[in-house]
Short mmCIF file of C-alpha atoms in Angstrom, two decimals:
data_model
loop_
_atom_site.label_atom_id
_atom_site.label_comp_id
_atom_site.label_asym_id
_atom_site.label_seq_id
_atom_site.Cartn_x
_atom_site.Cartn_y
_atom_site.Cartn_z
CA UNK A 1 -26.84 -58.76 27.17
CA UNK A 2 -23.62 -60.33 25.08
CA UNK A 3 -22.79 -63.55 25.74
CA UNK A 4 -19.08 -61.83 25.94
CA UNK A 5 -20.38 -59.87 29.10
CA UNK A 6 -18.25 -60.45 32.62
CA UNK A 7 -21.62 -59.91 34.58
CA UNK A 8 -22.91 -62.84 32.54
CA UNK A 9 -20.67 -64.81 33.69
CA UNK A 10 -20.50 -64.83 37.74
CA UNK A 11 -17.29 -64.60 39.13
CA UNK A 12 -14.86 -63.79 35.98
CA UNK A 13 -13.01 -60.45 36.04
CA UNK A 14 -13.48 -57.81 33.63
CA UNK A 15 -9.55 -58.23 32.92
CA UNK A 16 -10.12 -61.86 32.25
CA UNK A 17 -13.13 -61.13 30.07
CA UNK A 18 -13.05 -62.08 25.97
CA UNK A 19 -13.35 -58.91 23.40
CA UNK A 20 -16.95 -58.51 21.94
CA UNK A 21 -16.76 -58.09 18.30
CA UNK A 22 -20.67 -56.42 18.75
CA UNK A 23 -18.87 -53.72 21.21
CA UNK A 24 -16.38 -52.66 18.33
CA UNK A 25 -17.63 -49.62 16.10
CA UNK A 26 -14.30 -48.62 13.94
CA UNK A 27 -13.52 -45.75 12.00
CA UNK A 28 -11.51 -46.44 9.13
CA UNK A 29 -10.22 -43.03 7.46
CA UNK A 30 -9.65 -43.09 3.20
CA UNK A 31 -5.71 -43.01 3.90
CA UNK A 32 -5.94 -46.22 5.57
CA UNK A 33 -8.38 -47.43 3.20
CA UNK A 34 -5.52 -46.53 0.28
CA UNK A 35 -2.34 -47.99 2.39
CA UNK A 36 -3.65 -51.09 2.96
CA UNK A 37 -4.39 -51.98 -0.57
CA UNK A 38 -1.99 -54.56 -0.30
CA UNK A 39 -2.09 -58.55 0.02
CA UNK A 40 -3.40 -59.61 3.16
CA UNK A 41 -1.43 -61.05 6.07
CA UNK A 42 -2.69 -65.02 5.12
CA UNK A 43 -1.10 -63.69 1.70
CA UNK A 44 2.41 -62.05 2.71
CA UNK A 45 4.65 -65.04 1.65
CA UNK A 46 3.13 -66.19 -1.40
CA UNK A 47 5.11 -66.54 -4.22
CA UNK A 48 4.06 -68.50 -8.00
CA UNK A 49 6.89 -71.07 -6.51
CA UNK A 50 4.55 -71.92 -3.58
CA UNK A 51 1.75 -72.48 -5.53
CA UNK A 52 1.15 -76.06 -5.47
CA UNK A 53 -0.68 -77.13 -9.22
CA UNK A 54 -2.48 -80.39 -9.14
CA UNK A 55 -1.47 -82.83 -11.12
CA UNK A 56 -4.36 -83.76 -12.63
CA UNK A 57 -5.53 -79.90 -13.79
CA UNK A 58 -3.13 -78.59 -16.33
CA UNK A 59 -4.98 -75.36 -16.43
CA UNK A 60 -3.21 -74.22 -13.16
CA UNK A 61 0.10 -74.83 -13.79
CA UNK A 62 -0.62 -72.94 -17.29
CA UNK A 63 -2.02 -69.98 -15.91
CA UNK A 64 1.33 -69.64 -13.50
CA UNK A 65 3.35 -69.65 -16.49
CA UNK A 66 1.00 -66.68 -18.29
CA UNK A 67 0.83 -64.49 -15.05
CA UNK A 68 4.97 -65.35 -14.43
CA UNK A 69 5.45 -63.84 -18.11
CA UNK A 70 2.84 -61.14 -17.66
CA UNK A 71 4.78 -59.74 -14.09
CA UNK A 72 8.17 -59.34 -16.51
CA UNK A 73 5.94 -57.64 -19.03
CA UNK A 74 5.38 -55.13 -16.37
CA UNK A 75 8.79 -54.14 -15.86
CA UNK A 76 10.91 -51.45 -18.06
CA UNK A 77 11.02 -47.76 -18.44
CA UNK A 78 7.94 -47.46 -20.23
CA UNK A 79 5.69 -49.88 -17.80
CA UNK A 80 4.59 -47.36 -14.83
CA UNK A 81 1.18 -46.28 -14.83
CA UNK A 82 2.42 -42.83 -15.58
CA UNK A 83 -0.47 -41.69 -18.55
CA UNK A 84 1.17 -43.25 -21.39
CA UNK A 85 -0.62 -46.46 -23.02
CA UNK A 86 1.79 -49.33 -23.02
CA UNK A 87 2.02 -53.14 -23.64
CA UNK A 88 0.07 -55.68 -22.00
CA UNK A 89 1.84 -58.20 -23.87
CA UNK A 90 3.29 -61.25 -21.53
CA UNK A 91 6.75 -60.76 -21.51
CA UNK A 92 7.55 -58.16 -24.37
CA UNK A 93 8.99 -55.17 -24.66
CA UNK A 94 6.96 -51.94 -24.09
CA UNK A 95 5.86 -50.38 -27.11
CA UNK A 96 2.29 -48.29 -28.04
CA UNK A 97 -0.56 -50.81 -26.42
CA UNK A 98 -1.99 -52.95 -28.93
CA UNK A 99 -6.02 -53.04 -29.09
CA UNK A 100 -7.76 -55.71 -27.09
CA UNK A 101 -7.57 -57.16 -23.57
CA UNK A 102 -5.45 -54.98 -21.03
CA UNK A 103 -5.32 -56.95 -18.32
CA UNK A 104 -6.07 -60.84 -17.10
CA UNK A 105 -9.18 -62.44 -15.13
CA UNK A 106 -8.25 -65.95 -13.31
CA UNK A 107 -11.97 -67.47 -13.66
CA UNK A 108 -12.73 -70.56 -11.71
CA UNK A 109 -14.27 -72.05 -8.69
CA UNK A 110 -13.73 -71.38 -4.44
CA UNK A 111 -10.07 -72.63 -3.53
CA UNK A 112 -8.35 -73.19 -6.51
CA UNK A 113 -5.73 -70.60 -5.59
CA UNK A 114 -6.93 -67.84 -7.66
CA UNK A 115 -6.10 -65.13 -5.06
CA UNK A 116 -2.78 -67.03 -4.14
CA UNK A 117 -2.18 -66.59 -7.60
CA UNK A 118 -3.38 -62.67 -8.09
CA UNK A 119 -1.04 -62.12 -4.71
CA UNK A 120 1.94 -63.51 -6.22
CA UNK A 121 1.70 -61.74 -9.60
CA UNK A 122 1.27 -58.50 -7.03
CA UNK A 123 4.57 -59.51 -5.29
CA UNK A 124 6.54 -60.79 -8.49
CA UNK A 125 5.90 -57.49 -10.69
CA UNK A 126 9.03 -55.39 -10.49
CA UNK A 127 7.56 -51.93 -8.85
CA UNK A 128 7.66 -50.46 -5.50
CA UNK A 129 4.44 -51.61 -3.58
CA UNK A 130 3.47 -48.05 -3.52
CA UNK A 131 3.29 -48.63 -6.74
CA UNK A 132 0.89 -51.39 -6.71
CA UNK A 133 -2.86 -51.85 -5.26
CA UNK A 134 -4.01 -55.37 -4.32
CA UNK A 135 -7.81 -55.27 -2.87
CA UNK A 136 -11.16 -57.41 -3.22
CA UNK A 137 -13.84 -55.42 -5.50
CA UNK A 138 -15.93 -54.53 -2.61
CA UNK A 139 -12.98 -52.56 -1.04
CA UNK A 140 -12.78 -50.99 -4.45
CA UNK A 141 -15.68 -49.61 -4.31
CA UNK A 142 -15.64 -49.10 -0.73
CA UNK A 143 -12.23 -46.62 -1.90
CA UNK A 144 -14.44 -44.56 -4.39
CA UNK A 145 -16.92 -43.82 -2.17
CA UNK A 146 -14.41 -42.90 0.74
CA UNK A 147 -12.58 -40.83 -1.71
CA UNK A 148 -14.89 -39.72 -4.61
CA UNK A 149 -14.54 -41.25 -8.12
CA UNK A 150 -12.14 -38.59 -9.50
CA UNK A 151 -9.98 -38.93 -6.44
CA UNK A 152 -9.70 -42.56 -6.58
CA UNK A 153 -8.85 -42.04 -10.04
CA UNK A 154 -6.16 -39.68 -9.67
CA UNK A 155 -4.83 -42.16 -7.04
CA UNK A 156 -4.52 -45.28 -8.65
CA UNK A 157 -3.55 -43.39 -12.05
CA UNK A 158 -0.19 -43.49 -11.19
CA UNK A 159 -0.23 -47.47 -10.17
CA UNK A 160 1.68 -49.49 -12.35
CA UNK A 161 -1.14 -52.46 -11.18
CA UNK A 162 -4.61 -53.13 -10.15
CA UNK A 163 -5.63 -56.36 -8.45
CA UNK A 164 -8.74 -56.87 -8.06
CA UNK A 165 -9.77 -60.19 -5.74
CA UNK A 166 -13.00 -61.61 -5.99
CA UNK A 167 -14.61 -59.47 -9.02
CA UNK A 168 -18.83 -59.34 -8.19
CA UNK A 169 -21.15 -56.95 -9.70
CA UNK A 170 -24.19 -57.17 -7.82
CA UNK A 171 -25.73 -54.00 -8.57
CA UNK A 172 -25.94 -51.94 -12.09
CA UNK A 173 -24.60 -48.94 -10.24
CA UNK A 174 -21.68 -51.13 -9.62
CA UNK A 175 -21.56 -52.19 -13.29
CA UNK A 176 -21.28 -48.91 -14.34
CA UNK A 177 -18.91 -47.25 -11.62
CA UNK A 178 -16.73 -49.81 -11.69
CA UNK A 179 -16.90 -50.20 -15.65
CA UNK A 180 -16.22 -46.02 -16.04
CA UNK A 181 -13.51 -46.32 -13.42
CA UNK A 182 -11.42 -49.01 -15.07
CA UNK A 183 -11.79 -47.88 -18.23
CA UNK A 184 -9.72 -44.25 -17.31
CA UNK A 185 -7.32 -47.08 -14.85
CA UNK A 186 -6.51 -48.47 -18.54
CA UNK A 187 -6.81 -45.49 -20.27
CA UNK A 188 -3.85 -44.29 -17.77
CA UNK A 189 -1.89 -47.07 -18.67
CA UNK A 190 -2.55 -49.33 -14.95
CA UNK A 191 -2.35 -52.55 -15.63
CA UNK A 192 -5.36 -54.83 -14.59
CA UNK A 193 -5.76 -58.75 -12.99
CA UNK A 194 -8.91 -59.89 -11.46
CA UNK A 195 -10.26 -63.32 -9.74
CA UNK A 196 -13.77 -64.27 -9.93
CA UNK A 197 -15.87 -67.27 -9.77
CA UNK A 198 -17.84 -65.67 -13.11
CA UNK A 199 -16.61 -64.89 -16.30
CA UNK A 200 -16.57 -61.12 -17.14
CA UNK A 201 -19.33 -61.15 -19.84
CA UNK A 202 -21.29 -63.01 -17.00
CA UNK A 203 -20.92 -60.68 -14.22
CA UNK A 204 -24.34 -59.92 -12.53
CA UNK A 205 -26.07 -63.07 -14.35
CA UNK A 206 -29.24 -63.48 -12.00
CA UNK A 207 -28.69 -60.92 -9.55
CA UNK A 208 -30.35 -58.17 -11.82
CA UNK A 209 -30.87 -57.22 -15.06
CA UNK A 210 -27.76 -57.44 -16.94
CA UNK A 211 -29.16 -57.31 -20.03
CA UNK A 212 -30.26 -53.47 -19.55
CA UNK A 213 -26.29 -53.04 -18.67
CA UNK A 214 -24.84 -55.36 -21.20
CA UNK A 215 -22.86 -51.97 -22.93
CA UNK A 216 -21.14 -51.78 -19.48
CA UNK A 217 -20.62 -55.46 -18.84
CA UNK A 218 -19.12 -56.23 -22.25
CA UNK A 219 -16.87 -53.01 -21.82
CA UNK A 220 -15.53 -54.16 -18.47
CA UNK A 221 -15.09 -58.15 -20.49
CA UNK A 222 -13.01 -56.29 -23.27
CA UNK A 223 -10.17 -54.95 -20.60
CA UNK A 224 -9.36 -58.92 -19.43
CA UNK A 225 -7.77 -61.93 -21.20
CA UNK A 226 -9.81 -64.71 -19.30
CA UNK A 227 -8.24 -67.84 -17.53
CA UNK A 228 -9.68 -70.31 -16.93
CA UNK A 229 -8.65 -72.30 -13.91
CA UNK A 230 -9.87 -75.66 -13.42
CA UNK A 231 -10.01 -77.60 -9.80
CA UNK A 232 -11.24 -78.26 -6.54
CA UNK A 233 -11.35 -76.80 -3.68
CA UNK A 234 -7.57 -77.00 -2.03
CA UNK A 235 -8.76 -76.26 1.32
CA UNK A 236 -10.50 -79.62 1.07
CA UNK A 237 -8.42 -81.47 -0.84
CA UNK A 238 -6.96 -84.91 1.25
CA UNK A 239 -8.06 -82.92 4.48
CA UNK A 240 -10.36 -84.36 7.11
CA UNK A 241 -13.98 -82.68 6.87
CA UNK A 242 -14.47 -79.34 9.54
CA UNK A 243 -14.79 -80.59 13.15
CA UNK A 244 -18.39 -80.16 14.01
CA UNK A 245 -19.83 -77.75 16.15
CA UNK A 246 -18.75 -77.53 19.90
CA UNK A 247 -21.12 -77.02 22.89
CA UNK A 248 -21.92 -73.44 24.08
CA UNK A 249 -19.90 -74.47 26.94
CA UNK A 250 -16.51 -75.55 25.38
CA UNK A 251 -16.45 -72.50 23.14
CA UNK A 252 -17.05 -69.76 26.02
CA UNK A 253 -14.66 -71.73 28.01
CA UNK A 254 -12.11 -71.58 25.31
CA UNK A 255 -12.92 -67.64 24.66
CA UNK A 256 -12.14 -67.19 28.32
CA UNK A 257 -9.00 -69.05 27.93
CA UNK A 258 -7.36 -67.75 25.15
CA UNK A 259 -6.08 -64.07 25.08
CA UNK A 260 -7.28 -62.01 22.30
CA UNK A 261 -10.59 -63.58 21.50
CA UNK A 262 -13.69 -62.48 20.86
CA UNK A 263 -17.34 -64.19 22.16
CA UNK A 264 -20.28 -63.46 21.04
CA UNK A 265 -23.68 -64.82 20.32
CA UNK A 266 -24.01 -65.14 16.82
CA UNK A 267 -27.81 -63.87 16.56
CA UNK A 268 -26.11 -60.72 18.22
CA UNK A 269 -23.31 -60.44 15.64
CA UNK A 270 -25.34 -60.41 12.52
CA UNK A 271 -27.84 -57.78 13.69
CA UNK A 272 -24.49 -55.71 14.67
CA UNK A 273 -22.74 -56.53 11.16
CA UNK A 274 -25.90 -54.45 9.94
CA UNK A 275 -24.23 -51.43 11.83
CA UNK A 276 -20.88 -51.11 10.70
CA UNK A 277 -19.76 -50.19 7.16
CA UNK A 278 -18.87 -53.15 5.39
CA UNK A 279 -15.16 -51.83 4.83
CA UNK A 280 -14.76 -51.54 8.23
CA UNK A 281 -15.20 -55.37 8.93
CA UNK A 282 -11.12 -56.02 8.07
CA UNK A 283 -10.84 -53.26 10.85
CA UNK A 284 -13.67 -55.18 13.25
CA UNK A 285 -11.18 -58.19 13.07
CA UNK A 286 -7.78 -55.90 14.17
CA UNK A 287 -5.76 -57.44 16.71
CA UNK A 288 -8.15 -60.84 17.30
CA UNK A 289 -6.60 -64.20 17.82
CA UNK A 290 -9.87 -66.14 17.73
CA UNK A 291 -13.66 -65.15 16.83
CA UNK A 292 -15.96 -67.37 19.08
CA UNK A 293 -19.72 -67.77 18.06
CA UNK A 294 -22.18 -68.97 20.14
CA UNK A 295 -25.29 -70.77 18.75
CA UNK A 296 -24.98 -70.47 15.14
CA UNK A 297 -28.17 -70.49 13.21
CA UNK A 298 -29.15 -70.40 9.62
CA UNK A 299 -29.32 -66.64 8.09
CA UNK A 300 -32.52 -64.70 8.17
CA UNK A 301 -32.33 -63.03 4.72
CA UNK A 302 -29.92 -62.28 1.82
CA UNK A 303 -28.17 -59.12 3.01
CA UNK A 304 -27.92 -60.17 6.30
CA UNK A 305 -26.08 -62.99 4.19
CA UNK A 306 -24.10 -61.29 2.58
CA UNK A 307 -22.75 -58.90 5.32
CA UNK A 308 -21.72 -62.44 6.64
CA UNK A 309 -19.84 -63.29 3.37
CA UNK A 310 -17.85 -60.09 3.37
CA UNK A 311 -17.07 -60.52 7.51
CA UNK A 312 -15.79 -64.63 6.97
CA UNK A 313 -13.47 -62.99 3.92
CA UNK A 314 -11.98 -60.63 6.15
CA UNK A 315 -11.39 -63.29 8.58
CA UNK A 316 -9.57 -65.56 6.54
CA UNK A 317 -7.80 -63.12 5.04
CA UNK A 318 -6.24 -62.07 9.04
CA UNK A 319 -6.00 -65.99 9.40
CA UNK A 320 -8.51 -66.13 12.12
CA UNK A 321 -9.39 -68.90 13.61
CA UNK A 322 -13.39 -69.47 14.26
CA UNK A 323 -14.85 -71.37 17.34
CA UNK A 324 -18.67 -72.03 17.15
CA UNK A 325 -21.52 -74.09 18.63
CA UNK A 326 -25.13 -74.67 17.28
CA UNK A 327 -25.33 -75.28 13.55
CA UNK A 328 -22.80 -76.20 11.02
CA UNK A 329 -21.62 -73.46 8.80
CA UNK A 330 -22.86 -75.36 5.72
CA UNK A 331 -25.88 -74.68 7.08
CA UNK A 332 -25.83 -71.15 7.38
CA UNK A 333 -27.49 -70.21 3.84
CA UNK A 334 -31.01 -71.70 2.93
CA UNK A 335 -31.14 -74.07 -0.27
CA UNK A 336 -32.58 -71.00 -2.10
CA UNK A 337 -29.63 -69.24 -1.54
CA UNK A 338 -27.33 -71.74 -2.47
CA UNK A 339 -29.51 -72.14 -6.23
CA UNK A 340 -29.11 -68.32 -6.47
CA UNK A 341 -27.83 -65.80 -7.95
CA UNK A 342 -25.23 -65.56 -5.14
CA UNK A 343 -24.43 -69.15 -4.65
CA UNK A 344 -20.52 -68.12 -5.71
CA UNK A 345 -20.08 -66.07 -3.02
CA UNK A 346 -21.88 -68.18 -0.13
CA UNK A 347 -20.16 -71.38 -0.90
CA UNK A 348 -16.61 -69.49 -0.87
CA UNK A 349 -18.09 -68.17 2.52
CA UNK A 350 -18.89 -71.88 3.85
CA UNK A 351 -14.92 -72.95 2.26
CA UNK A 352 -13.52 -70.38 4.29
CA UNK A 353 -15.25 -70.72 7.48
CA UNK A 354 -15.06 -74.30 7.46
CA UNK A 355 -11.23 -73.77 6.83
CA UNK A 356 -11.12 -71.45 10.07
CA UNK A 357 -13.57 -73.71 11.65
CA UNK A 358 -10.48 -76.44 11.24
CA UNK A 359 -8.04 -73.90 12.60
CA UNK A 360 -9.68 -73.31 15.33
CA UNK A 361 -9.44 -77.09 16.92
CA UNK A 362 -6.22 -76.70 17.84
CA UNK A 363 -7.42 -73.92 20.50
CA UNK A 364 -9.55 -76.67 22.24
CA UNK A 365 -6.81 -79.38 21.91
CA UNK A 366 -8.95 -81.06 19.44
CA UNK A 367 -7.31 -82.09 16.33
#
């Protein structure tokens, strides 16, 4: 039975009863798939101007200046993504593309700013936002196979730009659908920016064998001027460490309280995240004010781990706080993991859920 049951607990209402993440089972049609290939909520009112460099990493405030003067590049008569091969130059006028990189990959570690960074460069180029596609790689590929590859083409043909958070290639068919489908996105004349935590000629580096796929990966490496951005991780940075775990007690007594969340045992969420479609875990999190987890535990296995990483990205991307007892979340991924060839994306998953981890104290009056 979920924990987020009323008959589990005696004596509370159905109407008073928290939302059960493992009860939801969305449909997400392609249209919605395409319109809401924009920032995400957490990134609506980012701007280069709000990005706040560190002082002591002059890489950051040097990539704002080359992504400020690659947005004007963008603008003009002959910048839409209308067929025609134009300039990727930073700042210049239009004129036939020159060979060599078409686009720019921010490189660098979990909370930097990277997507702050690819989110303003989607808001500062001068085109109507229909005009403009902003989603992380696994929605990319969660597009072509909604759509069909020469659909998806024919879609984003006409964009005058393709952002692409949180680049990962963890599969050769990935390597080479994404590598074919970006090369006709240039060919159109889109204009490309990435993020990533590995540097394009790197992509899929101990997850399988790249070398058999190196064609591909070096073809996908020649569409991106690399930057690299030094740092550590803002989320951390003068902050107190996440709150630890609560008891099983406070957190389904907070669920109860607060309108809109969701409680659930987390043993029972990760055998339902192996139900739904990946691209339908930003749709899982619709309408939620809270996620609350009961006894937390380490992962079982590496795709049970990495349904995980793709559901805590969602959730910070909706701002959503997350209220859990048992274990730590840097405990959720075994030391294996972590020395893998995945480590990227589970330590950006224990940033972000110990980021929501510290939004949620303010739900139990903690601070």
């Amino acid at each position: 039975m979920s924990s987020s049951s009323p008959a589990a607990r005696p004596g509370v209402t159905a109407e008073a009863a928290p939302l059960s993440l493992c009860a939801r089972e969305p449909y997400v049609p392609a249209d919605r798939l395409v319109a809401e290939m924009v920032p995400p909520p957490r990134f609506d009112a980012v701007r280069f101007g709000t990005y706040i460099p560190d002082p002591n990493q002059p890489s950051q405030p040097e990539a704002v200046h080359v992504l400020e003067g690659f947005a004007a590049g963008l603008g003009g008569p002959g910048a839409g993504g209308s067929g025609k091969r134009r300039l990727f130059g930073f700042g210049k006028a239009a004129k036939p593309a020159p060979a060599g990189p078409r686009g720019v990959y921010l490189d660098g570690g979990y909370g930097v700013g990277k997507t702050h960074l690819l989110a303003s460069l989607w808001h500062a180029t001068p085109a109507e936002p229909a005009l403009k596609a902003f989603g992380t790689f696994v929605e990319l590929t969660n597009l072509v196979g909604a759509l069909g590859f020469q659909q998806t083409v024919r879609t984003l043909s006409g964009h005058r730009l393709l952002c692409i958070d949180e680049f990962e290639l963890d599969d050769p068919g990935d390597t080479v659908l994404v590598s074919t489908l970006l090369g006709r996105l240039v060919e159109a004349g889109v204009a490309l920016a990435a993020t990533s935590n590995t540097l394009p000629g790197k992509l899929g580096e101990g997850r399988f064998a790249s070398a058999d796929f190196l064609r591909e990966i070096q073809g996908l490496s020649a569409h991106f001027r690399a930057l690299r951005i030094d740092g550590e991780d803002y989320r951390h940075r003068g902050l107190p460490k996440a709150p630890p775990p609560y008891t099983d007690e406070l957190v389904t007594k907070t669920a109860y309280a607060t309108e809109g969340a969701s409680l659930d045992s987390f043993a029972e969420l990760l055998d339902h995240l192996a139900k739904v479609h990946p691209s339908r875990y930003g749709a899982l999190a619709d309408g939620l004010a809270a996620v609350c987890l009961t006894g937390v535990r380490p992962v079982p296995d590496q795709s049970t781990a990495l349904r995980l990483v793709v559901l805590a990205d969602r959730l910070y991307d909706r701002e959503v706080p997350v209220l859990a007892s048992g274990l730590p979340f840097d405990q959720l991924f075994s030391e294996e993991m972590l020395k893998g060839g995945y480590r990227k994306k589970y330590f950006r998953a224990i940033s972000r859920l110990t980021a929501l981890a510290r939004d949620a104290g303010r739900l139990t009056g903690t601070p």
